[in-house]
Amino acid sequence: MIRIFILTFLFLSSCGKTNSDSKTDFNESDFTQAQGIITKIETGFSYSDEFKRTYHYAYGTEADNKLYGIEKNSDLILNVDDPIIVWIKITDRTKTFIAQRGIINKKLLAELKNDDESRAQE
């Protein structure tokens, strides 16, 4: 009887171990920060995921041209024209994600906002 109890305990304790989420496994030194701004928001609803938002954003650094990114199925709550900090992978500049709301470069933020407003008027 004790053997069954011990085997059951060992089996159940090993069942809860899972691999860590790949979205959170990253080395901070592989990324650089850039100023960004939210340009468009799409909101979808499904019964399994509830509300998930897709954010379109523009970002850049002083050395780069303005770039665009998309973050799908995000739990973040942001509005259009919110300033954001975007993390860019150093080895592959097409891999980006929104790190947080914030301002790291006011001059670049103003340029991104002006570019977005002029694009919307066209």
CSV table of C-alpha atoms in Angstrom, one decimal:
chain,number,residue,atom,x,y,z
A,1,MET,CA,0.0,0.0,0.0
A,2,ILE,CA,2.8,2.4,0.9
A,3,ARG,CA,4.5,1.6,-2.5
A,4,ILE,CA,1.4,2.6,-4.4
A,5,PHE,CA,1.1,5.8,-2.4
A,6,ILE,CA,4.8,6.7,-3.1
A,7,LEU,CA,4.6,5.8,-6.8
A,8,THR,CA,1.4,7.9,-7.1
A,9,PHE,CA,3.0,10.8,-5.4
A,10,LEU,CA,6.1,10.6,-7.6
A,11,PHE,CA,4.0,10.4,-10.7
A,12,LEU,CA,1.8,13.3,-9.8
A,13,SER,CA,4.7,15.5,-8.8
A,14,SER,CA,6.5,15.0,-12.1
A,15,CYS,CA,3.4,15.8,-14.1
A,16,GLY,CA,3.4,19.5,-13.3
A,17,LYS,CA,6.8,20.2,-14.8
A,18,THR,CA,6.6,22.0,-18.2
A,19,ASN,CA,9.0,23.8,-20.4
A,20,SER,CA,9.3,27.5,-19.8
A,21,ASP,CA,7.5,29.9,-22.2
A,22,SER,CA,9.8,30.8,-25.1
A,23,LYS,CA,8.5,34.4,-25.2
A,24,THR,CA,10.0,35.1,-21.8
A,25,ASP,CA,13.3,33.3,-22.5
A,26,PHE,CA,15.6,35.8,-23.9
A,27,ASN,CA,19.0,37.4,-23.2
A,28,GLU,CA,18.6,41.1,-22.6
A,29,SER,CA,22.0,41.8,-24.2
A,30,ASP,CA,20.7,40.4,-27.5
A,31,PHE,CA,18.2,43.3,-27.8
A,32,THR,CA,18.4,47.1,-28.1
A,33,GLN,CA,15.7,49.6,-27.3
A,34,ALA,CA,14.0,52.0,-29.6
A,35,GLN,CA,11.3,54.6,-29.3
A,36,GLY,CA,7.9,53.7,-30.8
A,37,ILE,CA,4.3,54.8,-31.1
A,38,ILE,CA,1.1,52.9,-31.5
A,39,THR,CA,-0.4,53.6,-34.9
A,40,LYS,CA,-3.4,51.2,-35.1
A,41,ILE,CA,-5.3,48.8,-32.9
A,42,GLU,CA,-7.4,45.8,-34.0
A,43,THR,CA,-9.5,44.0,-31.3
A,44,GLY,CA,-10.8,40.5,-31.8
A,45,PHE,CA,-12.8,38.3,-29.5
A,46,SER,CA,-13.0,34.5,-29.3
A,47,TYR,CA,-14.5,32.5,-26.5
A,48,SER,CA,-11.2,30.8,-25.7
A,49,ASP,CA,-9.0,33.8,-25.7
A,50,GLU,CA,-11.5,36.5,-24.8
A,51,PHE,CA,-10.3,39.9,-26.0
A,52,LYS,CA,-7.0,40.0,-27.7
A,53,ARG,CA,-5.5,43.0,-29.4
A,54,THR,CA,-3.3,43.4,-32.4
A,55,TYR,CA,-1.1,46.5,-32.2
A,56,HIS,CA,0.5,48.1,-35.2
A,57,TYR,CA,3.4,50.4,-34.3
A,58,ALA,CA,6.1,52.5,-35.8
A,59,TYR,CA,9.5,52.6,-34.3
A,60,GLY,CA,13.0,53.7,-35.0
A,61,THR,CA,16.3,55.0,-33.7
A,62,GLU,CA,18.1,58.1,-34.8
A,63,ALA,CA,20.3,56.0,-37.0
A,64,ASP,CA,17.5,54.1,-38.7
A,65,ASN,CA,14.6,55.0,-40.9
A,66,LYS,CA,11.2,54.6,-39.5
A,67,LEU,CA,10.2,50.9,-39.3
A,68,TYR,CA,6.9,49.2,-38.6
A,69,GLY,CA,5.9,46.3,-36.5
A,70,ILE,CA,2.9,44.2,-35.4
A,71,GLU,CA,2.3,42.5,-32.1
A,72,LYS,CA,-0.6,40.0,-32.3
A,73,ASN,CA,-2.7,38.5,-29.5
A,74,SER,CA,-1.4,40.9,-26.9
A,75,ASP,CA,-2.8,41.3,-23.4
A,76,LEU,CA,-1.4,44.9,-23.3
A,77,ILE,CA,-3.9,47.7,-23.0
A,78,LEU,CA,-2.7,50.6,-25.1
A,79,ASN,CA,-4.3,53.4,-27.2
A,80,VAL,CA,-3.5,54.9,-30.6
A,81,ASP,CA,-0.6,57.4,-30.3
A,82,ASP,CA,0.6,55.9,-27.0
A,83,PRO,CA,4.4,56.1,-26.7
A,84,ILE,CA,6.0,52.7,-26.3
A,85,ILE,CA,9.5,51.2,-25.9
A,86,VAL,CA,10.2,48.6,-28.5
A,87,TRP,CA,12.9,45.9,-28.1
A,88,ILE,CA,14.7,45.0,-31.3
A,89,LYS,CA,16.8,41.9,-31.7
A,90,ILE,CA,20.4,43.0,-32.6
A,91,THR,CA,21.1,40.1,-35.0
A,92,ASP,CA,17.7,40.2,-36.7
A,93,ARG,CA,16.1,43.7,-36.8
A,94,THR,CA,12.8,42.3,-38.0
A,95,LYS,CA,12.2,40.6,-34.7
A,96,THR,CA,10.7,43.2,-32.3
A,97,PHE,CA,8.2,43.3,-29.5
A,98,ILE,CA,6.6,46.0,-27.3
A,99,ALA,CA,8.4,46.1,-24.0
A,100,GLN,CA,6.3,48.7,-22.2
A,101,ARG,CA,4.7,52.1,-22.4
A,102,GLY,CA,7.2,54.9,-22.2
A,103,ILE,CA,9.4,57.6,-23.6
A,104,ILE,CA,13.2,57.3,-24.2
A,105,ASN,CA,13.6,59.8,-27.0
A,106,LYS,CA,11.2,62.8,-27.1
A,107,LYS,CA,12.6,64.2,-30.4
A,108,LEU,CA,12.2,60.9,-32.2
A,109,LEU,CA,8.7,60.4,-30.6
A,110,ALA,CA,7.6,63.8,-32.1
A,111,GLU,CA,9.0,62.7,-35.5
A,112,LEU,CA,7.2,59.4,-35.4
A,113,LYS,CA,3.9,61.1,-34.4
A,114,ASN,CA,4.2,63.8,-37.1
A,115,ASP,CA,5.0,61.1,-39.8
A,116,ASP,CA,2.0,59.1,-38.6
A,117,GLU,CA,-0.3,62.2,-38.7
A,118,SER,CA,0.8,63.2,-42.2
A,119,ARG,CA,0.3,59.6,-43.4
A,120,ALA,CA,-3.2,59.5,-42.0
A,121,GLN,CA,-4.1,62.8,-43.9
A,122,GLU,CA,-3.1,61.3,-47.2
